[in-house]
Coordinates of C-alpha atoms in Angstrom, one line a residue:
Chain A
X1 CA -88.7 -1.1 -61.3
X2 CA -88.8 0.4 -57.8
X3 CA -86.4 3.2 -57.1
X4 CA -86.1 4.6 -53.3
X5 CA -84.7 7.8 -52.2
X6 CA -84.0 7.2 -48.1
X7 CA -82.7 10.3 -46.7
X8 CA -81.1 12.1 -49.5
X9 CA -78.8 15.5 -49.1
X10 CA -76.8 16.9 -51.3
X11 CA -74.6 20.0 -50.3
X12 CA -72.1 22.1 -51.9
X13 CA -68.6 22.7 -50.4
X14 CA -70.5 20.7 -47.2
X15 CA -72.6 23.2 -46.3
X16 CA -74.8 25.1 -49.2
X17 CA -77.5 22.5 -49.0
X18 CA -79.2 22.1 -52.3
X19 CA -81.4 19.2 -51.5
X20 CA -82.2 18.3 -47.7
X21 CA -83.5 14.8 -46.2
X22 CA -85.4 14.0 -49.6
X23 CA -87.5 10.5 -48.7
X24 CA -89.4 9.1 -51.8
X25 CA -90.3 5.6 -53.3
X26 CA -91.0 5.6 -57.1
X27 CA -92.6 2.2 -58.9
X28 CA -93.3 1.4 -62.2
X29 CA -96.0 2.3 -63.8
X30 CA -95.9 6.3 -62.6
X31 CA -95.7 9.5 -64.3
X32 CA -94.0 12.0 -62.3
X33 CA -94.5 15.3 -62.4
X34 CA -91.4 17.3 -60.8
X35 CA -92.4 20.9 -60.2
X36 CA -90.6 24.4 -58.3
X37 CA -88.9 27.1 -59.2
X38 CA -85.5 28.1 -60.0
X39 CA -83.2 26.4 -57.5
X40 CA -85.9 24.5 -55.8
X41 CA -83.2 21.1 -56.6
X42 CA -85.6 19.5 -59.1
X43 CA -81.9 19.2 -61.6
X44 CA -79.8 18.4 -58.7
X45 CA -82.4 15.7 -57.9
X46 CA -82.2 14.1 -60.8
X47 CA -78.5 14.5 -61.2
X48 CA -78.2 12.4 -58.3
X49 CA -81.0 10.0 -60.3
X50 CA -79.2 9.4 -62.9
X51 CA -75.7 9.3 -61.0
X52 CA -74.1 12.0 -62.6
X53 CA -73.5 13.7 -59.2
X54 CA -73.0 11.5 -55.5
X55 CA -74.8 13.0 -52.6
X56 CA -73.3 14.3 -49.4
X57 CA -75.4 12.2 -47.5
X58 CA -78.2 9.1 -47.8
X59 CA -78.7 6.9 -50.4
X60 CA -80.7 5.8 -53.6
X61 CA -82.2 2.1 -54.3
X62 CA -82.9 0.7 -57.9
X63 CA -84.4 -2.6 -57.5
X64 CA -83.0 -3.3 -54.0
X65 CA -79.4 -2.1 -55.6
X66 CA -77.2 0.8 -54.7
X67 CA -77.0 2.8 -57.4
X68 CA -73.8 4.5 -56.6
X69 CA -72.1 0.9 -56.5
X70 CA -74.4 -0.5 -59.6
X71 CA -74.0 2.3 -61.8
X72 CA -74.5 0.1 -64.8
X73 CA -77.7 -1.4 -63.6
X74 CA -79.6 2.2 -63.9
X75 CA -78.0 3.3 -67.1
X76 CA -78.7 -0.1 -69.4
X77 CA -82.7 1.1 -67.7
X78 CA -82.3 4.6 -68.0
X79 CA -82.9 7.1 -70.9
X80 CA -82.6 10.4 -70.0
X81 CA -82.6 14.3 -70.9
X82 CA -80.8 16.9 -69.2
X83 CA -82.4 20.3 -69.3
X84 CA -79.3 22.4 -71.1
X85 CA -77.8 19.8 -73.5
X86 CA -75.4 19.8 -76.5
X87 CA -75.1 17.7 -79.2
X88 CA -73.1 16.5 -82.1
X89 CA -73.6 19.5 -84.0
X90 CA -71.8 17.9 -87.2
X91 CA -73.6 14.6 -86.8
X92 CA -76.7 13.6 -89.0
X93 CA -80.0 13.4 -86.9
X94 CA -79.5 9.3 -87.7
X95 CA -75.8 9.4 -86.6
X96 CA -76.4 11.0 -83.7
X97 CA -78.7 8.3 -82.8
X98 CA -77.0 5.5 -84.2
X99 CA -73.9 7.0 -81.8
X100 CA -76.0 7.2 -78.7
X101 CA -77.5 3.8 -79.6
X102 CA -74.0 2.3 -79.7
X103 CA -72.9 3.6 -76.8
X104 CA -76.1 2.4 -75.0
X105 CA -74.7 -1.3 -76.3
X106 CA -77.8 -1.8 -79.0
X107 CA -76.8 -4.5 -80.8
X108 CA -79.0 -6.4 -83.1
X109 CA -81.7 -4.3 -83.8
X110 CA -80.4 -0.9 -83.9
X111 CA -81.7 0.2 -86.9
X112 CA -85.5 -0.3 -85.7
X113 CA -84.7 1.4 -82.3
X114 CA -83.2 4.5 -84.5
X115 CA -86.8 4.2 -86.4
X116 CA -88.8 3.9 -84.0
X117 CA -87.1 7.2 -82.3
X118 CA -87.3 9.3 -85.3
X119 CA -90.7 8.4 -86.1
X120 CA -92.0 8.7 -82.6
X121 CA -90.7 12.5 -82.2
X122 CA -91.4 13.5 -85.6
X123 CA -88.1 13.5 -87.1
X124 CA -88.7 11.8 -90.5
X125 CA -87.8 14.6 -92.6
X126 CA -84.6 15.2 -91.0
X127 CA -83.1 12.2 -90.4
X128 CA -80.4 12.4 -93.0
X129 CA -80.1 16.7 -91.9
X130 CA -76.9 18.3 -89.7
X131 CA -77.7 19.1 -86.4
X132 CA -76.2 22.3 -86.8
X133 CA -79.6 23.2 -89.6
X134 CA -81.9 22.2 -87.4
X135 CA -84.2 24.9 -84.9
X136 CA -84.2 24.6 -81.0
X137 CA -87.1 23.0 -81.4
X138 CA -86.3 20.0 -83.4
X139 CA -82.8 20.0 -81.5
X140 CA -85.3 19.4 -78.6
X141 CA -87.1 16.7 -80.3
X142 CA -83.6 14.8 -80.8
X143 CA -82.5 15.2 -77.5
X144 CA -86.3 13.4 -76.7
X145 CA -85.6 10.9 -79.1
X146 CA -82.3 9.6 -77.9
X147 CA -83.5 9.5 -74.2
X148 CA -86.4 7.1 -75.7
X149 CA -83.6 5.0 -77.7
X150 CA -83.9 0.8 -76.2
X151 CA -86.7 1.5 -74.5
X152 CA -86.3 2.5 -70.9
X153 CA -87.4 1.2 -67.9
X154 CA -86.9 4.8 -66.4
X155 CA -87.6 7.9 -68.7
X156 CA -86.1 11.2 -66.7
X157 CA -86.7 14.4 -68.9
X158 CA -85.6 18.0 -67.4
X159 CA -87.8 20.6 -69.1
X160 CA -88.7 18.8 -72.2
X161 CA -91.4 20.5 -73.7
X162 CA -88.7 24.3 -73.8
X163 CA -88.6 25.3 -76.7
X164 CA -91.3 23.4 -78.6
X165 CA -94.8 25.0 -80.1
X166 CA -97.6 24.4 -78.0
X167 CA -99.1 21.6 -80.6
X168 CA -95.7 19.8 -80.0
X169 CA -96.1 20.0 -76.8
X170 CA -99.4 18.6 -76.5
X171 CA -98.1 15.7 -78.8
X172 CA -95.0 15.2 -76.6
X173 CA -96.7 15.0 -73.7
X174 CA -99.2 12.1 -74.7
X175 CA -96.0 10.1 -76.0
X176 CA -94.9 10.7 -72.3
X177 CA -98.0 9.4 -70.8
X178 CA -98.4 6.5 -73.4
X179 CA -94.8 5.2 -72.7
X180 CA -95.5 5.8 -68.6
X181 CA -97.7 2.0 -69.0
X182 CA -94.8 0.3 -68.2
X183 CA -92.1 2.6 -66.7
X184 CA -91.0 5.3 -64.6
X185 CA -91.5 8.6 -66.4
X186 CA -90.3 11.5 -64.4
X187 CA -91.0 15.0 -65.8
X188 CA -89.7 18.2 -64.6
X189 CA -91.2 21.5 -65.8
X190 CA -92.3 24.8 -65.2
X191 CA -95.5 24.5 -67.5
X192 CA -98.0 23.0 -64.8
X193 CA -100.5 22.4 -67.5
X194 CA -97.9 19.8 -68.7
X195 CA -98.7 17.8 -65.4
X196 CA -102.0 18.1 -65.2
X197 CA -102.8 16.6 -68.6
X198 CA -100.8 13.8 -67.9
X199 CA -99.3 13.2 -64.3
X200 CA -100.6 10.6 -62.3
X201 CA -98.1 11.5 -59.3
X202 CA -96.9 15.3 -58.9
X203 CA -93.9 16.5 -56.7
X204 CA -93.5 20.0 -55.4
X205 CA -90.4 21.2 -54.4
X206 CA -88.5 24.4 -53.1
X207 CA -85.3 25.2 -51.5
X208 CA -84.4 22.0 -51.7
X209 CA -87.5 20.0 -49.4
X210 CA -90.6 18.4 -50.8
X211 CA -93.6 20.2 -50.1
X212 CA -96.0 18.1 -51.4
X213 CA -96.1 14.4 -52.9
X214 CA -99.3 13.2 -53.5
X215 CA -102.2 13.4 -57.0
X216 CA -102.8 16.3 -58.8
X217 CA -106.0 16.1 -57.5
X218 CA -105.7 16.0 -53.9
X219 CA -103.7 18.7 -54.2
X220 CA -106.2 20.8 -56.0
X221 CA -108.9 19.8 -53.3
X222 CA -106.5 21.2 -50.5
X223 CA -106.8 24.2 -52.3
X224 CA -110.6 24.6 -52.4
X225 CA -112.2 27.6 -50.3
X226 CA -109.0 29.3 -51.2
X227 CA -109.0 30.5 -54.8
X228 CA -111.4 33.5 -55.7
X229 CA -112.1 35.9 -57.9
X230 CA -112.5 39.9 -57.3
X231 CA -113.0 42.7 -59.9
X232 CA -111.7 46.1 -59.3
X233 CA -112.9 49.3 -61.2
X234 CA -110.9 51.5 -62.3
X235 CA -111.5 54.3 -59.8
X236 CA -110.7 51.5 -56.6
X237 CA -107.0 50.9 -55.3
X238 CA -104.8 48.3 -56.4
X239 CA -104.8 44.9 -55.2
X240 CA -101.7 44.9 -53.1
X241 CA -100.3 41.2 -52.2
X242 CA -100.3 40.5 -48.8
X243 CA -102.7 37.6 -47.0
X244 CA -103.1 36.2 -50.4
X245 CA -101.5 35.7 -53.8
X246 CA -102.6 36.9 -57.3
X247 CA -102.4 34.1 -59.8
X248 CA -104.0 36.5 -62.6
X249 CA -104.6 39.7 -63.7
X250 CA -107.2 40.3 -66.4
X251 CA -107.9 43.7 -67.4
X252 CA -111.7 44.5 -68.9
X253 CA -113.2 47.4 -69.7
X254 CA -115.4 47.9 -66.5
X255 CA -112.4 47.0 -64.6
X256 CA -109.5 44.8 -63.3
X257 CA -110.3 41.1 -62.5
X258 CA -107.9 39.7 -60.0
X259 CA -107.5 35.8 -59.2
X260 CA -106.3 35.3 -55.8
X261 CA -105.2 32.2 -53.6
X262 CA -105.0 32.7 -50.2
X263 CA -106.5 31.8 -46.5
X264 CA -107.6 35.2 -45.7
X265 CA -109.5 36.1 -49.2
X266 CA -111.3 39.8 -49.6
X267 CA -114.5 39.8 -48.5
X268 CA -115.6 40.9 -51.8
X269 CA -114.0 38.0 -53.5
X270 CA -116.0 35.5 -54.7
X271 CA -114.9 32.0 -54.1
X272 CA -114.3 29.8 -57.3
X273 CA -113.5 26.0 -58.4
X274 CA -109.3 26.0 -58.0
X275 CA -106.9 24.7 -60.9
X276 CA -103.2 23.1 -60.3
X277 CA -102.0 26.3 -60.9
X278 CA -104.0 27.9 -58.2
X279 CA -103.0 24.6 -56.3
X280 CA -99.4 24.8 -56.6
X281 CA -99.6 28.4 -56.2
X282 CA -101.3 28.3 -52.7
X283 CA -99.0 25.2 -51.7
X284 CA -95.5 27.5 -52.5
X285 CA -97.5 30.0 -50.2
X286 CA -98.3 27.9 -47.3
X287 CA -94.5 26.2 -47.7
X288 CA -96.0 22.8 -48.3
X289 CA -99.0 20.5 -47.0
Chain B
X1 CA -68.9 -3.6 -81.9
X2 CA -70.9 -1.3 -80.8
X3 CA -68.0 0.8 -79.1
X4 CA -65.8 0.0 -82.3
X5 CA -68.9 2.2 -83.9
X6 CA -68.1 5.1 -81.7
X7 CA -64.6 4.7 -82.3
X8 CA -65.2 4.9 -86.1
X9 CA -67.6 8.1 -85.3
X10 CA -65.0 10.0 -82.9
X11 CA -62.4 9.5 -86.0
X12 CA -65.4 10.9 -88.6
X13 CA -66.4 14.0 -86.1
X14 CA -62.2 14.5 -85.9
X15 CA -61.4 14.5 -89.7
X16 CA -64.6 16.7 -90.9
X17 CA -63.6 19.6 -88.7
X18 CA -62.3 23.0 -90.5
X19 CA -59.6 22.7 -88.1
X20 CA -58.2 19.3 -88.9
X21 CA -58.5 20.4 -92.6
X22 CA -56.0 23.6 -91.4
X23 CA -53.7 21.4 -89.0
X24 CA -53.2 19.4 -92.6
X25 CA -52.5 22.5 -94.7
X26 CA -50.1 23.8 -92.1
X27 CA -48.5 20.7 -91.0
X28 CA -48.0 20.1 -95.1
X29 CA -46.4 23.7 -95.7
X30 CA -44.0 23.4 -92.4
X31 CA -43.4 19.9 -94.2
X32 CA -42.8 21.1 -97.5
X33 CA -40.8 24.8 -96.0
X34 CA -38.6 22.8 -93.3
X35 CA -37.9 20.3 -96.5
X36 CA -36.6 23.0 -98.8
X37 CA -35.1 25.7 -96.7
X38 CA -33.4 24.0 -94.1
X39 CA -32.5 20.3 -94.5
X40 CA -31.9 21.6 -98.3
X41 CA -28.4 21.5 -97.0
X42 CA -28.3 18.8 -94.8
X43 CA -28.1 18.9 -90.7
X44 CA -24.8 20.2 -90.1
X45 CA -22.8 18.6 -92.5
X46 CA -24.9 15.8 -93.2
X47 CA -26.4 14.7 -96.1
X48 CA -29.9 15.5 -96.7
X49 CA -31.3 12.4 -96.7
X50 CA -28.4 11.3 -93.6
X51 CA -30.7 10.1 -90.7
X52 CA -29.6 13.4 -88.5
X53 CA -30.8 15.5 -91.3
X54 CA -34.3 13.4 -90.9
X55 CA -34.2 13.9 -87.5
X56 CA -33.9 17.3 -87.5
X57 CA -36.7 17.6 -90.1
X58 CA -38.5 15.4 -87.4
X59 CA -37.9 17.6 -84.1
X60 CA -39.0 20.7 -85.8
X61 CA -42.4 19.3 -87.4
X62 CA -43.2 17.1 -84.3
X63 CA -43.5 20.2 -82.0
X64 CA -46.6 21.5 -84.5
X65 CA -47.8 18.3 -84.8
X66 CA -47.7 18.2 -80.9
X67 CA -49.7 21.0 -80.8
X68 CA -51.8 19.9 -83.1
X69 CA -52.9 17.0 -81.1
X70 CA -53.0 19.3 -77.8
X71 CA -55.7 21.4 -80.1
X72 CA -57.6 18.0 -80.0
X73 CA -57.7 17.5 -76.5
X74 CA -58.7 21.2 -76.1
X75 CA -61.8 20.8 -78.2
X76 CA -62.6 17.1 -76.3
X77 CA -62.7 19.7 -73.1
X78 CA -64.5 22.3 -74.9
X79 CA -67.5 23.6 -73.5
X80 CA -69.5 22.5 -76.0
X81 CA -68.6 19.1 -76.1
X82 CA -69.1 18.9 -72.2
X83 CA -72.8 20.0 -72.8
X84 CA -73.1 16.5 -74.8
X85 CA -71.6 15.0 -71.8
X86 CA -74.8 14.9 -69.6
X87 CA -76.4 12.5 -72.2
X88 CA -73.4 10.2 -72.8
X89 CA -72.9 9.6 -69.4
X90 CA -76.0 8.6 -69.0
X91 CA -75.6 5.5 -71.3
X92 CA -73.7 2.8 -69.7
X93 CA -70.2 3.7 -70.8
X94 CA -68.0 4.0 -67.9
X95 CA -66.0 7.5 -67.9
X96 CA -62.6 6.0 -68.7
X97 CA -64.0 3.7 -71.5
X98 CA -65.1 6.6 -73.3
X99 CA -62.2 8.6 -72.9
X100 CA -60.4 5.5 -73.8
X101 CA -62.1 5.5 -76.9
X102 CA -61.9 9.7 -77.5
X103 CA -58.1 9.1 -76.9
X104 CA -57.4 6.5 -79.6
X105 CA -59.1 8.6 -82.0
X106 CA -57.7 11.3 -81.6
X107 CA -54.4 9.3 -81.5
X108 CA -55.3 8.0 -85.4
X109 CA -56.6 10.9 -86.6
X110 CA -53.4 12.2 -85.2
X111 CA -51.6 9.3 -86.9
X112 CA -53.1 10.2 -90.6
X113 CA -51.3 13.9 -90.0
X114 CA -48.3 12.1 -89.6
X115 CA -48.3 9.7 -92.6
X116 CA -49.2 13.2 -94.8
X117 CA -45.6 14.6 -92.9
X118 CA -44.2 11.1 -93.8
X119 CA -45.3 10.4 -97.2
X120 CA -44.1 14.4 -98.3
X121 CA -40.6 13.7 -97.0
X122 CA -40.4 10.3 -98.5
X123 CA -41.7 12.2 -101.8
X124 CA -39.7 15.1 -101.5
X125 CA -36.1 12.3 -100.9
X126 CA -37.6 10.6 -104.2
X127 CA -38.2 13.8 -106.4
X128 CA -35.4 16.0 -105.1
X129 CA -32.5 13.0 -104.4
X130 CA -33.6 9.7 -106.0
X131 CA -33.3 8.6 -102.8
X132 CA -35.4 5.8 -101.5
X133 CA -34.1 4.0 -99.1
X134 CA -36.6 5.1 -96.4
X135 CA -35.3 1.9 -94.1
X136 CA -32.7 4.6 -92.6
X137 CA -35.5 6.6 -91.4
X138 CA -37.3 4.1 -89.3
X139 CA -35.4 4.7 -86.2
X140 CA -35.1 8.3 -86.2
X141 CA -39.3 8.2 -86.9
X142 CA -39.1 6.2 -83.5
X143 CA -37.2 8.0 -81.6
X144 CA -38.1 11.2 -82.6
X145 CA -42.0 11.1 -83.0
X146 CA -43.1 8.3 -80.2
X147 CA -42.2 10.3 -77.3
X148 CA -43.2 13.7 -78.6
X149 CA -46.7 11.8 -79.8
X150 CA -47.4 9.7 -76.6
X151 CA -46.3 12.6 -74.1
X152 CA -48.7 15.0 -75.9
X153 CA -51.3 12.6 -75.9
X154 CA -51.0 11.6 -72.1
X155 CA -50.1 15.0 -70.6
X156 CA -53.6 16.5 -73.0
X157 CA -56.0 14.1 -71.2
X158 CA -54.4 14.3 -67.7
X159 CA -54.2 18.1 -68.1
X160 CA -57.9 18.8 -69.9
X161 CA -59.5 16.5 -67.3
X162 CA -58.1 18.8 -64.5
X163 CA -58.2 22.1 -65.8
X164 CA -58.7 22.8 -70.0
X165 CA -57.1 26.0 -69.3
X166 CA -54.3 24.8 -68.4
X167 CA -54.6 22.9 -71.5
X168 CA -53.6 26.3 -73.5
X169 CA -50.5 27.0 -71.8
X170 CA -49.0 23.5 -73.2
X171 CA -49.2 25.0 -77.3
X172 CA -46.2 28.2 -76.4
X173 CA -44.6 25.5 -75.0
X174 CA -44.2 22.7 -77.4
X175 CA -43.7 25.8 -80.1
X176 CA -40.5 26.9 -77.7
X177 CA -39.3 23.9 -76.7
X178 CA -39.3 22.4 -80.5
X179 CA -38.5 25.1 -82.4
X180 CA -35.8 27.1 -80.7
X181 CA -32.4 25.3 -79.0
X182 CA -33.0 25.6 -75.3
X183 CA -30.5 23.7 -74.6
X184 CA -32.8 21.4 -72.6
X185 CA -32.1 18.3 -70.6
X186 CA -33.4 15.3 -71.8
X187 CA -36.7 14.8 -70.2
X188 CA -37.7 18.5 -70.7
X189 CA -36.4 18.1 -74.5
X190 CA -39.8 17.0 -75.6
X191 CA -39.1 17.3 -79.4
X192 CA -35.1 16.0 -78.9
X193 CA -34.0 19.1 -80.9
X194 CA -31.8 20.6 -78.0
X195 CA -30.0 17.2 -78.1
X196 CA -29.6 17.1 -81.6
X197 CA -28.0 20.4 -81.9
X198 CA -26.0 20.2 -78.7
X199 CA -24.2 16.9 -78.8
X200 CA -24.0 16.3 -82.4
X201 CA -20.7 18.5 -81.9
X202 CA -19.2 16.2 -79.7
X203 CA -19.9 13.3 -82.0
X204 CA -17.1 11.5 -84.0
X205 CA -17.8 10.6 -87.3
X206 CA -18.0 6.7 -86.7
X207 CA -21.3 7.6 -84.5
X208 CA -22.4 10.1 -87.2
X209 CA -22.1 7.1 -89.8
X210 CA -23.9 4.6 -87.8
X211 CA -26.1 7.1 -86.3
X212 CA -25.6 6.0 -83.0
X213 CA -27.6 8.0 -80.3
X214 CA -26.2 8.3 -76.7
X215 CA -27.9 6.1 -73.9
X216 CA -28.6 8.9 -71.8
X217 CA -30.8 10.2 -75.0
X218 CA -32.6 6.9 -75.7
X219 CA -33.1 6.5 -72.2
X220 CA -34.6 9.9 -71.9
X221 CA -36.7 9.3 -74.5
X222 CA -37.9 5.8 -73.3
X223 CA -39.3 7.2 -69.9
X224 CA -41.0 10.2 -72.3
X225 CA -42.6 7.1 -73.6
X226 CA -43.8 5.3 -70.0
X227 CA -44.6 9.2 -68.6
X228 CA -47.2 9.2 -72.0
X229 CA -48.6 6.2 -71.3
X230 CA -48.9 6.3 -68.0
X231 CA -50.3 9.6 -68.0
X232 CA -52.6 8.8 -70.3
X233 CA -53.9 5.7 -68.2
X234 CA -54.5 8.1 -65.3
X235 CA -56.1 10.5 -67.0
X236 CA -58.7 8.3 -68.3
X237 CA -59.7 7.2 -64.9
X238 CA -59.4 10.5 -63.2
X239 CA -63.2 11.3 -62.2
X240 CA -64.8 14.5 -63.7

């Protein structure tokens, strides 16, 4: 599957742009990590994605098709999780499924797809339990496991991993990554260990532009000579934000130890190896690379 | 057969809800309290089991049931039903297919309300009057429910896909427009109440024997009909 993005906008009552000029070419295999902050248009971009939205301007590509005018095309490919989603509260865990599954036109083998689901996001024990009596957490899970229903060709989860312990997550995000062999799996989150573990392509976005599009690890390598460490005692002044960023504040008991990111570190900083965080931090500071 | 599956579990999700259980027990009471209070008697003259007497029995119950099915259409539109909408619309179901779909189940989960109104009556005729001759009642059932059922149907998709809220305004007024005599034209008589307490005055007792309903009426209540319909066509492929 190849999608492309060729000069994507989307704007709210024409001119509250949410997503500006957006360019990108997505082929299978890829894990894609999606990463910004609150309002950066990672959800509106994949609203437009999955056609649940049209854009104000440009156009997407699936396969050489429009997928405004071959709506169908995506979705029979397409399994997908919005980030704030209901479901059949009422339902069994298997009827919920078996509803979705339907609707996504399974036919002969529906019952094995359902299986395979339930059994590949941990649901066993509930399958025959309301979804009203399960926690946000399993709900979670069932939300995962209808996206994964048939298969997809292209696997777009919005904040997947909310809500579940951090075992889970580590267990959801290897299924991610072993399903990515043959697909397009694009992940948005706020937890950038998430992409780091598993994204072979990450995407940084705010205010609606891309910042960055590259690997995890050219991104971290732009970063280093940039990321340092300083500790404070007690009796010096607060670190006040300014040239540089603080990623983290750990307080000892000789002391504060500040992380910062930055062009212009203190002098008595000491420079150290940078992480994605530290990456994506420094890449929101400098408005992209 | 795979969208005959969701059919079968839009009927399920309808039918297990607390309030389809209350729209029964209501529905059955007004039944059972219309039955014995007021057609007791018979409709003006009539005898209780005349087809005017049904047809009053009808035009008062089909304004609840109206509702009833307008109480559907609200909970399709319901927040929290929306929610779930980001994932079905992701499967390739085209908008008005599914709607399609949530429309005739709610129109046969509507449908089992009405064979509980229909089957009381039939039982209350039987027990009460011996009387079981429940052919007579086939046209007032037509002329009486279709349009009130179809126009509530059509006008709660059209409405609930442009505005739910609007949605509420429609239950005050089936309630006035069935249960009290407005004296209401024939398209705006949504129930056919106002008709059947205005005109059957002016009606001489050949037409009350044959029960013979005035063109104007029928008509009226043939466009109701086409308005549902068509209403209901539009709605389902009005875009959200």
């Amino acid at each position: 599957m190849e999608i492309k993005i060729t000069n994507l906008s989307k704007a709210y009552r024409g001119k509250n742009y949410v997503l500006k000029e957006i360019n990108l070419d997505l082929k299978t295999p890829a894990l894609i990590g999606l990463v910004g902050p609150n309002g950066a248009g990672k959800t509106t971009l994949m609203r437009l994605l999955v056609s649940q939205i049209l854009p104000s301007q440009g156009e997407i590509t699936v396969d050489g098709y429009n997928l405004f005018k071959n709506q169908h095309y995506l979705k029979e490919r397409l399994g997908y999780l919005p980030q704030d989603f209901g479901l059949y509260d009422e339902l069994t865990v298997e009827q919920f499924l078996d509803y979705i599954a339907c609707l996504k036109g399974s036919k002969a083998n529906r019952k094995k797809v359902i299986n395979d689901a339930i059994g590949r996001t941990n649901l066993d024990g509930k399958r025959r339990a309301r979804i009203k009596t399960l926690s946000g957490g399993q709900k979670q899970r069932v939300g995962i496991a209808q996206a994964m229903l048939n298969d997809p060709e292209l696997f777009i989860v919005d904040e997947p991993t909310v809500g579940l312990d951090p075992e889970e997550r580590i267990k959801f995000r290897n299924l991610f990554s072993e399903n990515a062999s043959n697909k397009i799996v694009i992940l948005s989150t706020h937890i950038i260990d998430d992409v780091e573990s598993i994204c072979n392509r990450l995407i940084v976005m705010d205010h609606g532009i891309i910042l960055y599009d590259g690997t995890p690890t050219e991104l971290v390598q732009k970063t280093v000579n940039h990321v340092a460490v300083v500790e404070l005692t007690g009796a010096e002044q607060m670190i006040t934000e300014g040239q540089y960023r603080v990623v983290s504040r750990l307080v000892s008991p000789t002391g504060v130890r500040y992380r910062l990111v930055g062009d212009d570190l203190p002098r008595s900083s000491k420079l150290i190896t940078p992480t994605l965080e530290d990456a994506y931090v420094y890449c929101m500071m400098k408005g992209g690379f | 057969m795979t969208k005959l599956n969701v059919l079968r579990y839009e009927i399920r999700r309808l039918i297990s809800t607390k309030q389809y259980l209350y729209s029964l027990l209501i529905i059955s009471l007004l039944t059972y309290d219309v039955l014995n209070r007021l057609l007791i008697g018979g409709f003006k003259g009539t005898a209780p089991f005349s087809p005017w007497s049904y047809s009053e029995f009808l035009a008062l119950v089909i304004s609840v049931f109206s509702v009833i099915v307008i109480l559907m259409w609200i909970n399709v539109f319901s927040e929290k039903e929306q929610k779930v909408r980001g994932i079905i619309f992701s499967a390739p179901i085209t908008q008005s297919r599914y709607y399609l779909i949530k429309g005739i189940a709610i129109g046969l989960a509507a449908s089992l309300i009405l064979l509980v109104i229909i089957i009381l009556s039939f039982g209350y005729y039987y027990l009460v009057y011996g009387f079981s001759d429940y052919g007579t009642f086939i046209m007032p059932m037509v002329y009486f429910i279709c349009p009130s059922f179809l126009i509530s149907l059509g006008l709660g998709l059209f409405i609930g896909k442009i505005n739910v809220k609007i949605l509420y305004l429609l239950i005050p007024l089936f309630l006035v427009i069935g249960l009290f005599n407005l004296g209401l034209p024939g398209l705006l008589d949504l129930t056919g109440g106002s008709y059947l307490f205005d005109h059957f005055n002016y009606l001489n007792l050949e037409v009350i024997e044959k029960y013979t309903l005035t063109k104007e009426f029928l008509c009226s209540r043939m466009i109701l009909i086409v308005l549902g319909l068509c209403l209901f066509g539009i709605g389902c492929r009005i875009k959200q």
